[in-house]
mmCIF file of C-alpha atoms in Angstrom:
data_model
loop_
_atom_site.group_PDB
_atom_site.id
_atom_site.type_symbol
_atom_site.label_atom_id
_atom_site.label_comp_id
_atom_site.label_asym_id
_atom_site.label_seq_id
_atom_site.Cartn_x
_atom_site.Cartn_y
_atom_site.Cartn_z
ATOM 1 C CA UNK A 91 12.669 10.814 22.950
ATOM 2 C CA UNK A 92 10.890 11.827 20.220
ATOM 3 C CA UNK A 93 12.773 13.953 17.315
ATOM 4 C CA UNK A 94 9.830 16.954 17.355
ATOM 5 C CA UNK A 95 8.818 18.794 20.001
ATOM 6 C CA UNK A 96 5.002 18.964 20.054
ATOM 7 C CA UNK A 97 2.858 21.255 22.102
ATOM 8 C CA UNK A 98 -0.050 19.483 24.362
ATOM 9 C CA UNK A 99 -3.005 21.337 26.259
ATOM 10 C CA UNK A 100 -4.232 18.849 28.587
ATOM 11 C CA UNK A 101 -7.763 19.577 30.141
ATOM 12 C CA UNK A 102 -8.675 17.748 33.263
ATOM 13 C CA UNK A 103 -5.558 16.769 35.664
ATOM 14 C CA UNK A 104 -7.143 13.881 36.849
ATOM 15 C CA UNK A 105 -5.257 10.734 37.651
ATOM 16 C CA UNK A 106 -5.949 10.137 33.588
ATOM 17 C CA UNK A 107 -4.841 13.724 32.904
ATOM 18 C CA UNK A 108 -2.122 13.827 34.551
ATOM 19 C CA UNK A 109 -0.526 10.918 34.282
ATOM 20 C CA UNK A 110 -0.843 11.249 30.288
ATOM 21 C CA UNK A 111 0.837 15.153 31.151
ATOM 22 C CA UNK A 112 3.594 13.629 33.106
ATOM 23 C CA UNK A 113 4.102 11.291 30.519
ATOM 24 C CA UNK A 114 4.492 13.711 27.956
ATOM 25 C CA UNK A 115 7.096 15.738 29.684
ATOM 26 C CA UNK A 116 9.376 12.639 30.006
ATOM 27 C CA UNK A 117 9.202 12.647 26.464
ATOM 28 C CA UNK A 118 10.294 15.975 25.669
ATOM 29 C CA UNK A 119 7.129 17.802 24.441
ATOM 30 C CA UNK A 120 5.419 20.919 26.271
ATOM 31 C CA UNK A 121 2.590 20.577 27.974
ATOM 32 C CA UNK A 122 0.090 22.986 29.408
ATOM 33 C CA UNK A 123 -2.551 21.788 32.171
ATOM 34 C CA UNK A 124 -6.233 23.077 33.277
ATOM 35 C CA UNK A 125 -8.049 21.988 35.916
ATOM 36 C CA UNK A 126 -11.254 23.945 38.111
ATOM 37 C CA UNK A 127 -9.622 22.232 41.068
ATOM 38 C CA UNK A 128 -7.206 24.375 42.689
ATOM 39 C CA UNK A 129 -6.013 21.264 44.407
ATOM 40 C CA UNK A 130 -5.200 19.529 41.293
ATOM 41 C CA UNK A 131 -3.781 22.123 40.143
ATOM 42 C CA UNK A 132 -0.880 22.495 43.471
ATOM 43 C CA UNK A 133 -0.501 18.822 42.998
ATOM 44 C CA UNK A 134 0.574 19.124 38.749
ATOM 45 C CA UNK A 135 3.109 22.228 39.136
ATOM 46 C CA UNK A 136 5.894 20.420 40.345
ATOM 47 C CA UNK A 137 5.975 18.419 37.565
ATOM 48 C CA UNK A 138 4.523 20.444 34.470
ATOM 49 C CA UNK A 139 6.369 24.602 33.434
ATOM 50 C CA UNK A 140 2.452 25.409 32.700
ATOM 51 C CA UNK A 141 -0.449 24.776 34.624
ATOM 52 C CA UNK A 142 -3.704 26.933 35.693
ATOM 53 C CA UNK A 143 -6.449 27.033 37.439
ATOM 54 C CA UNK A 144 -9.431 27.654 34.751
ATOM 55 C CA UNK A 145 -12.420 26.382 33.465
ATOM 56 C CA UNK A 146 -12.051 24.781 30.168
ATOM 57 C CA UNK A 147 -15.665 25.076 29.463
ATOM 58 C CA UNK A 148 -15.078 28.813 29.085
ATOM 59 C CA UNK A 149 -14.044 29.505 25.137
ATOM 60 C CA UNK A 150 -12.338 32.617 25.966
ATOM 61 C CA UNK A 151 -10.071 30.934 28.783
ATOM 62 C CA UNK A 152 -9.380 28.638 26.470
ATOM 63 C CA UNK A 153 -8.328 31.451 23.370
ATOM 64 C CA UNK A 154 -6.489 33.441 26.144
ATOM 65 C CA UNK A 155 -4.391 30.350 26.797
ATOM 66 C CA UNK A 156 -3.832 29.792 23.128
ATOM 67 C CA UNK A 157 -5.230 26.563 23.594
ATOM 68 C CA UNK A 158 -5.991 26.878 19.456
ATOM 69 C CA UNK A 159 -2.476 27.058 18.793
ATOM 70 C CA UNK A 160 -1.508 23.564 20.249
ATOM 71 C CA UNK A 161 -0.758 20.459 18.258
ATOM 72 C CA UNK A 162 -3.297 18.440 20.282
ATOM 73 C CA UNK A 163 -5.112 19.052 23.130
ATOM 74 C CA UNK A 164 -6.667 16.012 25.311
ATOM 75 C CA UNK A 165 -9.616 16.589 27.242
ATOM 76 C CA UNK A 166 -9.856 14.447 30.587
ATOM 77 C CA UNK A 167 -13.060 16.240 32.859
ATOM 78 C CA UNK A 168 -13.495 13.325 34.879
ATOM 79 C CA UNK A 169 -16.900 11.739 35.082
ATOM 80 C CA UNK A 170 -18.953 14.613 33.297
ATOM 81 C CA UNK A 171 -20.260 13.749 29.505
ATOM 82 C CA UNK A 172 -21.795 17.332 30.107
ATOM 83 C CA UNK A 173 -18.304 19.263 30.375
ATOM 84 C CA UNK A 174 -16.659 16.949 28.400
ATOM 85 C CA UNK A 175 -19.226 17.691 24.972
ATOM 86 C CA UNK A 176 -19.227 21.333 26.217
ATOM 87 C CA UNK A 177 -15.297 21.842 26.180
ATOM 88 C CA UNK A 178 -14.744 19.828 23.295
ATOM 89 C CA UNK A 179 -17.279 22.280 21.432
ATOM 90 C CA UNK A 180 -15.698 25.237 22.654
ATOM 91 C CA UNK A 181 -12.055 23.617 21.048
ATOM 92 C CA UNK A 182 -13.640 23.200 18.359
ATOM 93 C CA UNK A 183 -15.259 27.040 17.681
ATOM 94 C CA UNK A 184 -11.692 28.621 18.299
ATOM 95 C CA UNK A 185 -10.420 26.127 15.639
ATOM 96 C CA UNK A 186 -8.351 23.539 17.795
ATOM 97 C CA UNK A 187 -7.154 21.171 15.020
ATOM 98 C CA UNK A 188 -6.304 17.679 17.029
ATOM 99 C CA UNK A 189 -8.951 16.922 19.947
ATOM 100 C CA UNK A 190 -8.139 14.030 21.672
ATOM 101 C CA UNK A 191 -11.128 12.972 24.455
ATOM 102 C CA UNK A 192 -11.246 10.251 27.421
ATOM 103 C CA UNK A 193 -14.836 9.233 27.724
ATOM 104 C CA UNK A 194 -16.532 8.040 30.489
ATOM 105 C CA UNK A 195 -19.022 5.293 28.301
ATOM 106 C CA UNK A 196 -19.680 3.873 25.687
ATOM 107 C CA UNK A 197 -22.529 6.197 24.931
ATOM 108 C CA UNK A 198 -19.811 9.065 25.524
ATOM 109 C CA UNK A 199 -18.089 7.473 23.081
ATOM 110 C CA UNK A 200 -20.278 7.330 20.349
ATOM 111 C CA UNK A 201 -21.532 11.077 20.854
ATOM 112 C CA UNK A 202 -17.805 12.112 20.525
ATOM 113 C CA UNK A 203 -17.282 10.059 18.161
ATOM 114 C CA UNK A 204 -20.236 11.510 15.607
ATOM 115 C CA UNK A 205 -19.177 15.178 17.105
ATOM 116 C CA UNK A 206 -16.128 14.496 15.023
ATOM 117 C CA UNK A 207 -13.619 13.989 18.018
ATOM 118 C CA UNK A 208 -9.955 12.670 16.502
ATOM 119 C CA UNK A 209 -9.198 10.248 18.781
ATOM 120 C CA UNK A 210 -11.531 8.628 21.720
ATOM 121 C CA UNK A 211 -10.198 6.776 25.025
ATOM 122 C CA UNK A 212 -12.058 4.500 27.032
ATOM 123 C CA UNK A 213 -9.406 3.436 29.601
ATOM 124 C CA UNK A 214 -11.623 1.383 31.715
ATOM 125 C CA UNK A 215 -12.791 -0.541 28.743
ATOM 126 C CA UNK A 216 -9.280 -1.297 27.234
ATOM 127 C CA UNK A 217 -7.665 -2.092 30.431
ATOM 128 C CA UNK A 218 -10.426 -4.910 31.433
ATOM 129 C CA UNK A 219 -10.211 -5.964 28.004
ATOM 130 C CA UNK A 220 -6.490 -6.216 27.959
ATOM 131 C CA UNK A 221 -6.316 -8.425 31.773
ATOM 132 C CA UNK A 222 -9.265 -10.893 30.015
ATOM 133 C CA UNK A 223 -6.850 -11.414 27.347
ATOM 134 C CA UNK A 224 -3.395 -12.000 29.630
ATOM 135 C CA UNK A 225 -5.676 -14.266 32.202
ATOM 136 C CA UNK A 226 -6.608 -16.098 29.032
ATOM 137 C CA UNK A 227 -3.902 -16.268 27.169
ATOM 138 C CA UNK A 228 -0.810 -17.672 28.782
ATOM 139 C CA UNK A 229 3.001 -15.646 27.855
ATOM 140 C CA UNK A 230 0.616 -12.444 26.770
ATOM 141 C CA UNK A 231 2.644 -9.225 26.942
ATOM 142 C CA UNK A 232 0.161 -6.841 25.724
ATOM 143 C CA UNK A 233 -2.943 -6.333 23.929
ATOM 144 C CA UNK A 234 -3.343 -3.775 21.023
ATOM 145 C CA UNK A 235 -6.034 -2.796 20.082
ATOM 146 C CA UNK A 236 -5.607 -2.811 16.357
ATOM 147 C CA UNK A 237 -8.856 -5.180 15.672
ATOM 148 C CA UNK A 238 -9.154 -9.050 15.282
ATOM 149 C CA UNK A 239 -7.638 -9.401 18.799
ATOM 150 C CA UNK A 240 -4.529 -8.514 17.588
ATOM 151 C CA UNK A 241 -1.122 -9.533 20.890
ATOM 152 C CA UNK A 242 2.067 -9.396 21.578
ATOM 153 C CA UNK A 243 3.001 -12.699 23.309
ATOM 154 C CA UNK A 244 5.731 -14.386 24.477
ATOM 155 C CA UNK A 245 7.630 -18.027 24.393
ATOM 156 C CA UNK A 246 10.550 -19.362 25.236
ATOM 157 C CA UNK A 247 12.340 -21.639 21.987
ATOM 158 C CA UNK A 248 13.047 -24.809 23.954
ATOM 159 C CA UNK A 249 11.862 -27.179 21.197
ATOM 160 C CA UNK A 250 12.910 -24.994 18.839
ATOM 161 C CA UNK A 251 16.458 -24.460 19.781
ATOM 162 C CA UNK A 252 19.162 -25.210 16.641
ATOM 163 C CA UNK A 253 16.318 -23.810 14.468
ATOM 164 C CA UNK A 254 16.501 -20.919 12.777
ATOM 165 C CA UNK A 255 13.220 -18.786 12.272
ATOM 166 C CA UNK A 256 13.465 -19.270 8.290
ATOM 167 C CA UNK A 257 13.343 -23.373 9.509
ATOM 168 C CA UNK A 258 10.330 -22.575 11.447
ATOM 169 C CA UNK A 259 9.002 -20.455 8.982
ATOM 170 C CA UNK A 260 5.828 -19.365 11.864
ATOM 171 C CA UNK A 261 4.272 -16.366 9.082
ATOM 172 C CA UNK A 262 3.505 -19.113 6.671
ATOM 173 C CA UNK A 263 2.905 -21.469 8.980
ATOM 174 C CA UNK A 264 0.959 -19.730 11.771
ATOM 175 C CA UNK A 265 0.263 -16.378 10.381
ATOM 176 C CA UNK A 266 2.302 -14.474 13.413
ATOM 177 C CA UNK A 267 5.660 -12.541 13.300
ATOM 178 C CA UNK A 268 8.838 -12.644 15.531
ATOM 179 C CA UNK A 269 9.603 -8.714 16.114
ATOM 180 C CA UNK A 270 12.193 -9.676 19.014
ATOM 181 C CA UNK A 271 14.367 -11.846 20.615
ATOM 182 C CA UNK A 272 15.924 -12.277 24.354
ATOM 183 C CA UNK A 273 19.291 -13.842 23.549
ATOM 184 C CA UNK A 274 19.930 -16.397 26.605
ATOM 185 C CA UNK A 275 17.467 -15.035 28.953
ATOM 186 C CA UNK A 276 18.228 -11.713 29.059
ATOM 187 C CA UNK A 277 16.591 -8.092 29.763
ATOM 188 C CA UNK A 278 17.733 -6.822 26.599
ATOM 189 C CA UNK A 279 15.346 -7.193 23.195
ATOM 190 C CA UNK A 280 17.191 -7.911 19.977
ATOM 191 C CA UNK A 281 14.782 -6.390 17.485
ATOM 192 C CA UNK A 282 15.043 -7.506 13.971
ATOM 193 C CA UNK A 283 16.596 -10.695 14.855
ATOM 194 C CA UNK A 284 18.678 -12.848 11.859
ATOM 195 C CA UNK A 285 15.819 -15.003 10.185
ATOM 196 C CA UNK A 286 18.905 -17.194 9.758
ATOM 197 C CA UNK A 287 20.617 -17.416 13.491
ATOM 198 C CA UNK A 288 20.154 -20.392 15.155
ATOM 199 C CA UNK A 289 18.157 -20.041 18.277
ATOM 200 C CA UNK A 290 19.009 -20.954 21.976
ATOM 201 C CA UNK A 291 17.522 -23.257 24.441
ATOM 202 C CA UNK A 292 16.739 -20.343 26.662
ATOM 203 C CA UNK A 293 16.092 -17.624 23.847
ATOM 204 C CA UNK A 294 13.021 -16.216 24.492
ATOM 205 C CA UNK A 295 10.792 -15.006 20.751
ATOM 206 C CA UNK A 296 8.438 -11.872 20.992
ATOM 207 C CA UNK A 297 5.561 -12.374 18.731
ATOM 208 C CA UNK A 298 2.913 -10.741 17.386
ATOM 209 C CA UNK A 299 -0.038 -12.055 15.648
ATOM 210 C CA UNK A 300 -4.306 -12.443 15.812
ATOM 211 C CA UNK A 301 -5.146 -14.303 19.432
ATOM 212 C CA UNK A 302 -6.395 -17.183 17.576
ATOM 213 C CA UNK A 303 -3.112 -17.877 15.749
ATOM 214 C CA UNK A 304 -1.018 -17.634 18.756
ATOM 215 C CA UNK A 305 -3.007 -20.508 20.543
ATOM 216 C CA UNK A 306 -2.419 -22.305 17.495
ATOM 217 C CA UNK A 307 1.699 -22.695 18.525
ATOM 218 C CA UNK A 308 2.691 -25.623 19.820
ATOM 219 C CA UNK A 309 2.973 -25.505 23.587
ATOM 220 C CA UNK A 310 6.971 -25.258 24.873
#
């Protein structure tokens, strides 16, 4: 859990919406939810202290909610650049510092983007983009987008076992970074690990490094 509490206005309770809401909660932080659908709406109070029924292309809903004194607020309208631009200019008049916006397109993107929008989400994009890179790249545990095709990926030491990773030296020699280790097959991540601990048959090395220097390790 995160050491500060932040406070989150969350526009749209969409699957995106509210999954990011219920999300947020398990993390500690307060969250307050709009949707127009009253349906929505029933479906998020279970889970979230604050949720209404309101249009968030109204400014004056939004002031009345104090939607201006939130750390962030994410807006999530579902498939409508229209409502999107509009709400995210009404945050913006009642001086919302942190706008956060899923878009819909790429063209959504870029008018958010020159609107001044903090951060943009294209969750379609970045998920299809992530599954080309795991069917393509074999032991890929995730894709960040970070630029240069930056992964996380996986081996197992085999080969490498009775080596430690200062003999294997992979930054100088591959350009990519072991951030964790499963000792023996397990669950549990070692983070950190000893550059200087011999590894195990069956240890298993988290790395992360560019796509194209990942390939470049010799297969186990």
């Amino acid at each position: 859990m995160s050491k500060e509490r932040i406070e989150v206005g969350v526009i749209g309770l969409g699957k995106f919406g509210l999954e990011l809401a219920l999300n947020l909660r398990k993390l500690g932080h307060n969250v307050v939810g709009v949707d127009t659908s009253e349906e929505r709406v029933k479906a998020a109070k279970p889970y979230l202290a604050q949720v209404f029924q309101a249009d968030g292309t109204d400014p004056q809903t939004l002031e009345q909610l104090s939607f201006q004194d939130f750390n962030y607020v994410v807006v999530s309208t579902g498939d409508s650049l229209e409502a999107s631009v509009l709400v995210v200019l009404n945050l913006q008049e009642i001086g919302v510092n942190k706008i956060w916006v899923k878009a819909i397109s790429v063209a959504h993107k870029k008018v958010l983007s020159r609107m001044g929008v903090d951060y943009v989400v294209f969750p379609e994009h970045f998920a299809a983009k992530q599954l080309a890179h795991k069917l393509s790249t074999p032991g890929m545990i995730e894709y960040l987008s970070m630029g240069n095709d930056i992964l996380i990926k996986e081996r197992q030491a085999a080969d490498w076992a009775g080596k430690t990773l200062i003999d294997l030296d992979l930054t100088n020699n591959y350009q990519v970074q072991v951030i964790a280790i499963r000792k023996n097959g397990s669950e549990e991540l070692n983070f950190v690990p000893k550059a200087n601990e011999p590894l195990g048959e069956n240890d298993v090395l988290i790395m992360i490094g560019a796509r194209e220097n990942l390939l470049k390790l010799p297969d186990n």
